[in-house]
């Protein structure tokens, strides 16, 4: 049996243990009429945007805005047109917006900035995203979608409710027109009444993260066989009734064998973990236990170690049989588990 190596890190000591996991021999090929075929490596799946986005990432890494400690990036298809957008998050302080880029007609095109604190809220159900700015006692925001010409504002809003304690007259506005609080909430709910994810800070700027983002994450559709996609689709459909709309999932190769594991996120609440499933000779096998917290795990893309994100950071695991006693994090860390929200439309998109 393949073992999940577990490391519990105390204040000054390292202990190690093992948890039972996937079979020792994980299949590296799909079954077609009972005859194994060679699995395509994700690195062999080519998209036009990959090298231009790599150049843009490397350009930012060499700029004065880059911080090894605080800069992050993300790659997501915000309008589901088949070409993902590149999101660069220079920093996590309040007024730091994300820089968004898309790829069209052979060029990387700037879409402008969006968000604050180095991230923004995205609603996969309606492909809409939110941008908010905070001042003394007020909020100014927009709900946006992408169009051929860049951002398209679907709704703008303003309120100064946080000024109530200073005696100010409270105002609510939608598209620069004053409205009642009831009208304000009704209009906002048309866009924000769906489960959301927070985008912008998925990847650090380590080389292994760059490789994963550019050459792996968007390639699994082409790597997996139709039978494997069906196994994953069926499992997600089976799990869905037991979880709310904030459950999510992600495909990520946790053991460097060119075959992704399915990471299922139970939600975003404290105590929600991740369940991990391995493709194994025509079956989908679940690892024992749950991992991480708040529906996320951290993944070291250079050393193939995954660990708790929001807890005290006192546990980490791997599937590669490498010893963990002296493990130290690399500069290539990915936040995993919530690349997609759990809905029929998103499942079909992710596994098409």
mmCIF file of C-alpha atoms in Angstrom:
data_model
loop_
_atom_site.group_PDB
_atom_site.id
_atom_site.type_symbol
_atom_site.label_atom_id
_atom_site.label_comp_id
_atom_site.label_asym_id
_atom_site.label_seq_id
_atom_site.Cartn_x
_atom_site.Cartn_y
_atom_site.Cartn_z
ATOM 1 C CA UNK A 1 0.000 0.000 0.000
ATOM 2 C CA UNK A 2 1.219 3.477 -0.761
ATOM 3 C CA UNK A 3 1.521 5.455 2.481
ATOM 4 C CA UNK A 4 0.615 9.039 3.248
ATOM 5 C CA UNK A 5 3.583 10.393 5.156
ATOM 6 C CA UNK A 6 2.435 12.627 8.032
ATOM 7 C CA UNK A 7 4.603 15.132 9.865
ATOM 8 C CA UNK A 8 3.438 16.794 13.091
ATOM 9 C CA UNK A 9 5.641 19.756 13.890
ATOM 10 C CA UNK A 10 6.044 20.665 17.550
ATOM 11 C CA UNK A 11 7.863 23.738 18.888
ATOM 12 C CA UNK A 12 11.304 22.236 18.630
ATOM 13 C CA UNK A 13 10.842 18.656 17.546
ATOM 14 C CA UNK A 14 9.701 16.678 14.540
ATOM 15 C CA UNK A 15 7.671 13.481 14.754
ATOM 16 C CA UNK A 16 6.583 11.328 11.839
ATOM 17 C CA UNK A 17 3.735 8.873 11.274
ATOM 18 C CA UNK A 18 2.001 7.204 8.366
ATOM 19 C CA UNK A 19 -1.590 7.026 7.258
ATOM 20 C CA UNK A 20 -2.900 4.385 4.877
ATOM 21 C CA UNK A 21 -3.550 5.766 1.414
ATOM 22 C CA UNK A 22 -3.707 4.910 -2.252
ATOM 23 C CA UNK A 23 -2.493 1.719 -3.782
ATOM 24 C CA UNK A 24 1.245 1.366 -4.238
ATOM 25 C CA UNK A 25 0.843 1.184 -7.968
ATOM 26 C CA UNK A 26 -1.203 4.116 -9.241
ATOM 27 C CA UNK A 27 -2.175 3.750 -12.866
ATOM 28 C CA UNK A 28 -0.401 6.087 -15.272
ATOM 29 C CA UNK A 29 -2.588 5.082 -18.199
ATOM 30 C CA UNK A 30 -6.260 5.038 -19.105
ATOM 31 C CA UNK A 31 -8.072 1.855 -19.965
ATOM 32 C CA UNK A 32 -9.567 1.646 -23.451
ATOM 33 C CA UNK A 33 -11.131 -1.719 -24.229
ATOM 34 C CA UNK A 34 -8.937 -3.181 -21.440
ATOM 35 C CA UNK A 35 -5.786 -2.110 -23.272
ATOM 36 C CA UNK A 36 -3.546 0.419 -21.506
ATOM 37 C CA UNK A 37 -2.507 3.478 -23.501
ATOM 38 C CA UNK A 38 0.245 5.922 -22.741
ATOM 39 C CA UNK A 39 -0.917 8.910 -20.681
ATOM 40 C CA UNK A 40 -0.171 12.302 -22.204
ATOM 41 C CA UNK A 41 2.017 14.466 -19.980
ATOM 42 C CA UNK A 42 0.392 17.815 -19.127
ATOM 43 C CA UNK A 43 3.583 19.535 -20.293
ATOM 44 C CA UNK A 44 2.825 18.308 -23.816
ATOM 45 C CA UNK A 45 -0.516 20.149 -23.911
ATOM 46 C CA UNK A 46 0.173 23.492 -25.591
ATOM 47 C CA UNK A 47 -1.893 26.670 -25.433
ATOM 48 C CA UNK A 48 -1.064 29.939 -27.181
ATOM 49 C CA UNK A 49 -1.302 31.946 -23.972
ATOM 50 C CA UNK A 50 1.259 29.946 -21.995
ATOM 51 C CA UNK A 51 4.530 31.512 -23.122
ATOM 52 C CA UNK A 52 3.154 35.093 -23.295
ATOM 53 C CA UNK A 53 1.788 34.752 -19.752
ATOM 54 C CA UNK A 54 5.123 33.320 -18.621
ATOM 55 C CA UNK A 55 6.847 36.393 -20.043
ATOM 56 C CA UNK A 56 4.414 38.698 -18.206
ATOM 57 C CA UNK A 57 4.922 36.814 -14.918
ATOM 58 C CA UNK A 58 8.701 36.981 -15.321
ATOM 59 C CA UNK A 59 8.472 40.674 -16.200
ATOM 60 C CA UNK A 60 6.548 41.420 -13.000
ATOM 61 C CA UNK A 61 8.965 39.321 -10.960
ATOM 62 C CA UNK A 62 11.756 41.629 -12.155
ATOM 63 C CA UNK A 63 9.835 44.839 -11.414
ATOM 64 C CA UNK A 64 10.014 47.170 -8.428
ATOM 65 C CA UNK A 65 6.447 46.173 -7.445
ATOM 66 C CA UNK A 66 7.427 42.553 -6.805
ATOM 67 C CA UNK A 67 7.756 41.289 -3.237
ATOM 68 C CA UNK A 68 9.046 37.767 -2.611
ATOM 69 C CA UNK A 69 7.122 37.679 0.663
ATOM 70 C CA UNK A 70 3.805 39.202 -0.407
ATOM 71 C CA UNK A 71 3.267 39.090 -4.189
ATOM 72 C CA UNK A 72 1.025 36.356 -5.612
ATOM 73 C CA UNK A 73 -0.718 35.480 -8.876
ATOM 74 C CA UNK A 74 -3.601 33.439 -10.257
ATOM 75 C CA UNK A 75 -4.791 32.111 -13.614
ATOM 76 C CA UNK A 76 -8.580 31.719 -14.078
ATOM 77 C CA UNK A 77 -10.997 31.730 -16.997
ATOM 78 C CA UNK A 78 -13.240 34.560 -15.793
ATOM 79 C CA UNK A 79 -15.625 34.567 -18.763
ATOM 80 C CA UNK A 80 -15.431 30.842 -19.627
ATOM 81 C CA UNK A 81 -14.420 31.473 -23.227
ATOM 82 C CA UNK A 82 -11.648 28.867 -23.058
ATOM 83 C CA UNK A 83 -8.806 31.358 -22.512
ATOM 84 C CA UNK A 84 -7.892 32.020 -18.877
ATOM 85 C CA UNK A 85 -7.020 35.453 -17.552
ATOM 86 C CA UNK A 86 -3.773 36.188 -15.702
ATOM 87 C CA UNK A 87 -4.236 37.896 -12.329
ATOM 88 C CA UNK A 88 -1.221 39.465 -10.624
ATOM 89 C CA UNK A 89 -1.494 40.530 -6.977
ATOM 90 C CA UNK A 90 1.422 42.814 -6.072
ATOM 91 C CA UNK A 91 0.641 42.922 -2.336
ATOM 92 C CA UNK A 92 -2.037 42.266 0.286
ATOM 93 C CA UNK A 93 -2.392 45.734 1.833
ATOM 94 C CA UNK A 94 -5.808 47.499 1.683
ATOM 95 C CA UNK A 95 -5.311 49.643 -1.419
ATOM 96 C CA UNK A 96 -3.452 47.022 -3.451
ATOM 97 C CA UNK A 97 -5.569 46.037 -6.471
ATOM 98 C CA UNK A 98 -5.026 43.060 -8.759
ATOM 99 C CA UNK A 99 -3.650 43.595 -12.251
ATOM 100 C CA UNK A 100 -5.701 41.633 -14.808
ATOM 101 C CA UNK A 101 -4.586 40.491 -18.261
ATOM 102 C CA UNK A 102 -6.143 38.460 -21.038
ATOM 103 C CA UNK A 103 -4.741 36.914 -24.200
ATOM 104 C CA UNK A 104 -6.227 37.808 -27.568
ATOM 105 C CA UNK A 105 -4.959 37.696 -31.156
ATOM 106 C CA UNK A 106 -1.465 36.725 -30.091
ATOM 107 C CA UNK A 107 -1.004 39.436 -27.468
ATOM 108 C CA UNK A 108 -1.288 39.873 -23.706
ATOM 109 C CA UNK A 109 -3.775 42.693 -23.154
ATOM 110 C CA UNK A 110 -4.118 44.636 -19.917
ATOM 111 C CA UNK A 111 -7.677 44.769 -18.570
ATOM 112 C CA UNK A 112 -6.829 47.207 -15.791
ATOM 113 C CA UNK A 113 -7.080 46.751 -12.038
ATOM 114 C CA UNK A 114 -9.694 45.211 -9.778
ATOM 115 C CA UNK A 115 -10.171 44.533 -6.077
ATOM 116 C CA UNK A 116 -8.398 45.480 -2.879
ATOM 117 C CA UNK A 117 -6.182 43.723 -0.323
ATOM 118 C CA UNK A 118 -4.598 41.997 -3.347
ATOM 119 C CA UNK A 119 -7.707 39.963 -4.219
ATOM 120 C CA UNK A 120 -11.324 40.169 -5.347
ATOM 121 C CA UNK A 121 -14.563 38.205 -5.076
ATOM 122 C CA UNK A 122 -15.656 36.159 -8.101
ATOM 123 C CA UNK A 123 -19.072 34.553 -8.688
ATOM 124 C CA UNK A 124 -18.682 31.524 -10.996
ATOM 125 C CA UNK A 125 -22.443 31.141 -11.437
ATOM 126 C CA UNK A 126 -22.750 34.398 -13.401
ATOM 127 C CA UNK A 127 -19.064 35.011 -14.294
ATOM 128 C CA UNK A 128 -19.248 38.279 -12.376
ATOM 129 C CA UNK A 129 -16.630 39.784 -10.077
ATOM 130 C CA UNK A 130 -16.622 42.460 -7.435
ATOM 131 C CA UNK A 131 -14.375 45.415 -6.741
ATOM 132 C CA UNK A 132 -14.695 47.442 -3.532
ATOM 133 C CA UNK A 133 -12.847 50.429 -2.124
ATOM 134 C CA UNK A 134 -13.142 51.584 1.449
ATOM 135 C CA UNK A 135 -12.868 55.135 2.772
ATOM 136 C CA UNK A 136 -13.585 56.713 6.123
ATOM 137 C CA UNK A 137 -17.093 55.487 6.806
ATOM 138 C CA UNK A 138 -18.056 54.541 3.243
ATOM 139 C CA UNK A 139 -17.864 51.771 0.640
ATOM 140 C CA UNK A 140 -17.707 52.311 -3.115
ATOM 141 C CA UNK A 141 -17.989 49.248 -5.313
ATOM 142 C CA UNK A 142 -18.860 47.675 -8.655
ATOM 143 C CA UNK A 143 -19.997 44.343 -10.026
ATOM 144 C CA UNK A 144 -18.222 43.681 -13.309
ATOM 145 C CA UNK A 145 -18.028 41.215 -16.138
ATOM 146 C CA UNK A 146 -15.561 40.937 -19.005
ATOM 147 C CA UNK A 147 -16.316 42.126 -22.523
ATOM 148 C CA UNK A 148 -14.215 42.429 -25.680
ATOM 149 C CA UNK A 149 -13.211 45.931 -24.572
ATOM 150 C CA UNK A 150 -12.261 45.004 -21.008
ATOM 151 C CA UNK A 151 -14.330 45.502 -17.859
ATOM 152 C CA UNK A 152 -18.059 46.061 -18.202
ATOM 153 C CA UNK A 153 -19.753 47.567 -15.154
ATOM 154 C CA UNK A 154 -23.021 45.764 -14.489
ATOM 155 C CA UNK A 155 -23.837 47.630 -11.278
ATOM 156 C CA UNK A 156 -22.172 50.305 -9.147
ATOM 157 C CA UNK A 157 -23.044 51.031 -5.537
ATOM 158 C CA UNK A 158 -22.193 53.292 -2.629
ATOM 159 C CA UNK A 159 -23.120 53.543 1.012
ATOM 160 C CA UNK A 160 -21.771 55.420 4.005
ATOM 161 C CA UNK A 161 -23.445 53.300 6.676
ATOM 162 C CA UNK A 162 -20.201 53.166 8.680
ATOM 163 C CA UNK A 163 -20.505 56.932 9.241
ATOM 164 C CA UNK A 164 -23.612 56.519 11.411
ATOM 165 C CA UNK A 165 -21.643 56.781 14.650
ATOM 166 C CA UNK A 166 -20.373 60.238 13.630
ATOM 167 C CA UNK A 167 -23.900 61.530 13.086
ATOM 168 C CA UNK A 168 -23.747 61.643 9.276
ATOM 169 C CA UNK A 169 -26.889 61.253 7.175
ATOM 170 C CA UNK A 170 -26.819 57.716 5.751
ATOM 171 C CA UNK A 171 -27.055 57.399 1.976
ATOM 172 C CA UNK A 172 -27.437 54.352 -0.255
ATOM 173 C CA UNK A 173 -26.830 54.618 -4.004
ATOM 174 C CA UNK A 174 -27.211 52.240 -6.946
ATOM 175 C CA UNK A 175 -25.704 53.387 -10.257
ATOM 176 C CA UNK A 176 -25.306 56.868 -8.679
ATOM 177 C CA UNK A 177 -29.025 57.109 -7.899
ATOM 178 C CA UNK A 178 -30.116 57.363 -4.256
ATOM 179 C CA UNK A 179 -32.268 54.409 -3.148
ATOM 180 C CA UNK A 180 -33.746 52.976 0.024
ATOM 181 C CA UNK A 181 -31.899 50.335 2.009
ATOM 182 C CA UNK A 182 -34.409 47.726 0.811
ATOM 183 C CA UNK A 183 -33.857 48.669 -2.835
ATOM 184 C CA UNK A 184 -30.101 48.691 -2.268
ATOM 185 C CA UNK A 185 -30.107 45.172 -0.818
ATOM 186 C CA UNK A 186 -32.392 43.863 -3.569
ATOM 187 C CA UNK A 187 -30.143 45.163 -6.346
ATOM 188 C CA UNK A 188 -26.964 43.902 -4.684
ATOM 189 C CA UNK A 189 -28.481 40.443 -4.187
ATOM 190 C CA UNK A 190 -29.008 40.073 -7.952
ATOM 191 C CA UNK A 191 -25.227 39.793 -8.274
ATOM 192 C CA UNK A 192 -24.001 38.752 -4.824
ATOM 193 C CA UNK A 193 -26.696 36.176 -4.106
ATOM 194 C CA UNK A 194 -24.490 33.307 -5.302
ATOM 195 C CA UNK A 195 -21.582 31.374 -3.760
ATOM 196 C CA UNK A 196 -18.253 33.028 -4.471
ATOM 197 C CA UNK A 197 -14.510 32.430 -4.421
ATOM 198 C CA UNK A 198 -11.664 34.803 -3.600
ATOM 199 C CA UNK A 199 -9.166 35.216 -6.443
ATOM 200 C CA UNK A 200 -5.727 36.719 -6.885
ATOM 201 C CA UNK A 201 -3.453 35.002 -4.408
ATOM 202 C CA UNK A 202 -3.367 31.318 -5.324
ATOM 203 C CA UNK A 203 0.310 31.006 -6.344
ATOM 204 C CA UNK A 204 3.560 32.357 -4.973
ATOM 205 C CA UNK A 205 6.165 33.340 -7.563
ATOM 206 C CA UNK A 206 8.441 30.305 -7.194
ATOM 207 C CA UNK A 207 9.504 28.538 -10.399
ATOM 208 C CA UNK A 208 7.593 25.357 -9.574
ATOM 209 C CA UNK A 209 4.396 27.386 -9.017
ATOM 210 C CA UNK A 210 4.850 29.075 -12.376
ATOM 211 C CA UNK A 211 5.186 25.679 -14.025
ATOM 212 C CA UNK A 212 2.083 24.299 -12.287
ATOM 213 C CA UNK A 213 -0.038 27.341 -13.160
ATOM 214 C CA UNK A 214 1.020 27.532 -16.803
ATOM 215 C CA UNK A 215 1.459 23.913 -17.832
ATOM 216 C CA UNK A 216 -0.635 21.754 -15.493
ATOM 217 C CA UNK A 217 -3.815 23.321 -14.089
ATOM 218 C CA UNK A 218 -5.516 24.018 -17.429
ATOM 219 C CA UNK A 219 -4.261 20.805 -19.061
ATOM 220 C CA UNK A 220 -5.986 18.088 -17.027
ATOM 221 C CA UNK A 221 -9.015 18.024 -19.349
ATOM 222 C CA UNK A 222 -6.747 16.803 -22.152
ATOM 223 C CA UNK A 223 -4.726 14.445 -19.945
ATOM 224 C CA UNK A 224 -7.568 12.511 -18.331
ATOM 225 C CA UNK A 225 -9.409 9.805 -20.225
ATOM 226 C CA UNK A 226 -13.164 9.981 -20.691
ATOM 227 C CA UNK A 227 -13.537 7.152 -18.197
ATOM 228 C CA UNK A 228 -11.472 9.028 -15.598
ATOM 229 C CA UNK A 229 -13.504 12.198 -16.137
ATOM 230 C CA UNK A 230 -16.668 10.192 -15.657
ATOM 231 C CA UNK A 231 -15.352 8.732 -12.378
ATOM 232 C CA UNK A 232 -14.591 12.222 -11.075
ATOM 233 C CA UNK A 233 -17.868 13.678 -12.343
ATOM 234 C CA UNK A 234 -19.848 10.876 -10.686
ATOM 235 C CA UNK A 235 -18.032 11.302 -7.388
ATOM 236 C CA UNK A 236 -18.649 15.056 -7.325
ATOM 237 C CA UNK A 237 -22.318 14.540 -8.199
ATOM 238 C CA UNK A 238 -22.569 11.960 -5.405
ATOM 239 C CA UNK A 239 -21.022 14.323 -2.844
ATOM 240 C CA UNK A 240 -22.944 17.461 -3.808
ATOM 241 C CA UNK A 241 -26.214 16.820 -1.877
ATOM 242 C CA UNK A 242 -24.304 16.583 1.416
ATOM 243 C CA UNK A 243 -22.673 20.027 1.148
ATOM 244 C CA UNK A 244 -23.700 23.639 0.600
ATOM 245 C CA UNK A 245 -22.911 25.869 -2.375
ATOM 246 C CA UNK A 246 -19.485 26.772 -1.010
ATOM 247 C CA UNK A 247 -18.119 23.268 -1.445
ATOM 248 C CA UNK A 248 -15.465 23.122 -4.160
ATOM 249 C CA UNK A 249 -12.921 20.954 -5.902
ATOM 250 C CA UNK A 250 -9.620 20.974 -7.721
ATOM 251 C CA UNK A 251 -7.393 18.654 -9.724
ATOM 252 C CA UNK A 252 -3.746 18.701 -8.666
ATOM 253 C CA UNK A 253 -0.883 16.232 -9.073
ATOM 254 C CA UNK A 254 0.234 15.725 -5.466
ATOM 255 C CA UNK A 255 2.835 13.022 -6.159
ATOM 256 C CA UNK A 256 4.502 14.000 -9.454
ATOM 257 C CA UNK A 257 3.209 11.140 -11.605
ATOM 258 C CA UNK A 258 1.388 13.219 -14.274
ATOM 259 C CA UNK A 259 -1.981 12.008 -12.958
ATOM 260 C CA UNK A 260 -3.960 14.450 -10.810
ATOM 261 C CA UNK A 261 -5.596 13.756 -7.490
ATOM 262 C CA UNK A 262 -9.107 15.094 -6.875
ATOM 263 C CA UNK A 263 -9.135 17.499 -3.925
ATOM 264 C CA UNK A 264 -12.661 18.027 -2.598
ATOM 265 C CA UNK A 265 -13.236 21.105 -0.405
ATOM 266 C CA UNK A 266 -16.071 20.758 2.113
ATOM 267 C CA UNK A 267 -16.635 24.524 2.313
ATOM 268 C CA UNK A 268 -15.119 27.687 3.762
ATOM 269 C CA UNK A 269 -16.163 27.473 7.415
ATOM 270 C CA UNK A 270 -13.632 26.810 10.137
ATOM 271 C CA UNK A 271 -13.414 23.046 10.554
ATOM 272 C CA UNK A 272 -14.194 22.263 6.911
ATOM 273 C CA UNK A 273 -11.405 20.112 5.528
ATOM 274 C CA UNK A 274 -10.394 18.621 2.196
ATOM 275 C CA UNK A 275 -11.020 15.042 1.094
ATOM 276 C CA UNK A 276 -8.524 13.591 -1.378
ATOM 277 C CA UNK A 277 -9.268 10.970 -4.035
ATOM 278 C CA UNK A 278 -6.725 9.105 -6.176
ATOM 279 C CA UNK A 279 -7.263 7.675 -9.647
ATOM 280 C CA UNK A 280 -6.111 4.111 -9.373
ATOM 281 C CA UNK A 281 -6.382 1.521 -12.147
ATOM 282 C CA UNK A 282 -9.872 2.485 -13.257
ATOM 283 C CA UNK A 283 -11.145 3.417 -9.784
ATOM 284 C CA UNK A 284 -11.303 6.535 -7.648
ATOM 285 C CA UNK A 285 -10.002 5.746 -4.163
ATOM 286 C CA UNK A 286 -10.316 8.085 -1.183
ATOM 287 C CA UNK A 287 -7.428 8.636 1.214
ATOM 288 C CA UNK A 288 -8.186 8.164 4.895
ATOM 289 C CA UNK A 289 -8.939 11.295 6.860
ATOM 290 C CA UNK A 290 -9.434 14.965 6.046
ATOM 291 C CA UNK A 291 -6.751 17.553 5.425
ATOM 292 C CA UNK A 292 -6.274 21.283 5.883
ATOM 293 C CA UNK A 293 -8.804 23.760 7.219
ATOM 294 C CA UNK A 294 -11.407 26.197 5.885
ATOM 295 C CA UNK A 295 -11.661 23.961 2.829
ATOM 296 C CA UNK A 296 -8.061 24.516 1.724
ATOM 297 C CA UNK A 297 -4.657 22.906 1.854
ATOM 298 C CA UNK A 298 -1.297 24.406 1.044
ATOM 299 C CA UNK A 299 0.775 22.533 -1.523
ATOM 300 C CA UNK A 300 4.536 22.822 -1.954
ATOM 301 C CA UNK A 301 4.859 22.433 -5.724
ATOM 302 C CA UNK A 302 8.629 21.950 -5.554
ATOM 303 C CA UNK A 303 8.764 19.315 -2.796
ATOM 304 C CA UNK A 304 5.320 17.689 -3.288
ATOM 305 C CA UNK A 305 4.224 18.201 0.311
ATOM 306 C CA UNK A 306 0.762 19.400 1.337
ATOM 307 C CA UNK A 307 -0.099 20.971 4.670
ATOM 308 C CA UNK A 308 -2.658 22.845 6.762
ATOM 309 C CA UNK A 309 -3.182 26.462 5.699
ATOM 310 C CA UNK A 310 -5.279 28.188 8.358
ATOM 311 C CA UNK A 311 -4.433 26.214 11.481
ATOM 312 C CA UNK A 312 -1.174 26.518 13.389
ATOM 313 C CA UNK A 313 0.635 24.834 10.518
ATOM 314 C CA UNK A 314 1.525 21.818 12.649
ATOM 315 C CA UNK A 315 0.853 19.075 10.118
ATOM 316 C CA UNK A 316 2.069 18.231 6.659
ATOM 317 C CA UNK A 317 1.806 15.150 4.459
ATOM 318 C CA UNK A 318 3.073 13.680 1.202
ATOM 319 C CA UNK A 319 2.348 10.778 -1.140
ATOM 320 C CA UNK A 320 5.885 10.348 -2.451
ATOM 321 C CA UNK A 321 7.466 8.318 0.393
ATOM 322 C CA UNK A 322 10.076 11.047 0.869
ATOM 323 C CA UNK A 323 11.040 11.592 4.532
ATOM 324 C CA UNK A 324 9.448 14.642 6.147
ATOM 325 C CA UNK A 325 11.549 14.930 9.286
ATOM 326 C CA UNK A 326 13.593 17.872 7.989
ATOM 327 C CA UNK A 327 11.039 19.357 5.620
ATOM 328 C CA UNK A 328 11.249 23.113 5.016
ATOM 329 C CA UNK A 329 8.867 24.955 2.714
ATOM 330 C CA UNK A 330 10.147 26.085 -0.667
ATOM 331 C CA UNK A 331 9.189 29.376 -2.333
ATOM 332 C CA UNK A 332 6.586 27.574 -4.502
ATOM 333 C CA UNK A 333 3.378 27.336 -2.470
ATOM 334 C CA UNK A 334 -0.109 26.869 -3.955
ATOM 335 C CA UNK A 335 -3.427 27.296 -2.157
ATOM 336 C CA UNK A 336 -5.390 24.204 -3.232
ATOM 337 C CA UNK A 337 -8.908 22.867 -2.980
ATOM 338 C CA UNK A 338 -11.139 25.615 -4.340
ATOM 339 C CA UNK A 339 -10.258 26.104 -8.007
ATOM 340 C CA UNK A 340 -13.903 25.318 -8.848
ATOM 341 C CA UNK A 341 -17.161 25.572 -6.919
ATOM 342 C CA UNK A 342 -19.402 22.524 -6.801
ATOM 343 C CA UNK A 343 -22.252 23.075 -9.268
ATOM 344 C CA UNK A 344 -23.420 21.097 -12.299
ATOM 345 C CA UNK A 345 -22.394 23.848 -14.725
ATOM 346 C CA UNK A 346 -18.907 24.187 -13.237
ATOM 347 C CA UNK A 347 -18.370 20.414 -13.025
ATOM 348 C CA UNK A 348 -19.239 20.093 -16.706
ATOM 349 C CA UNK A 349 -16.936 23.000 -17.601
ATOM 350 C CA UNK A 350 -14.009 21.606 -15.586
ATOM 351 C CA UNK A 351 -14.373 18.089 -17.015
ATOM 352 C CA UNK A 352 -15.483 18.802 -20.576
#
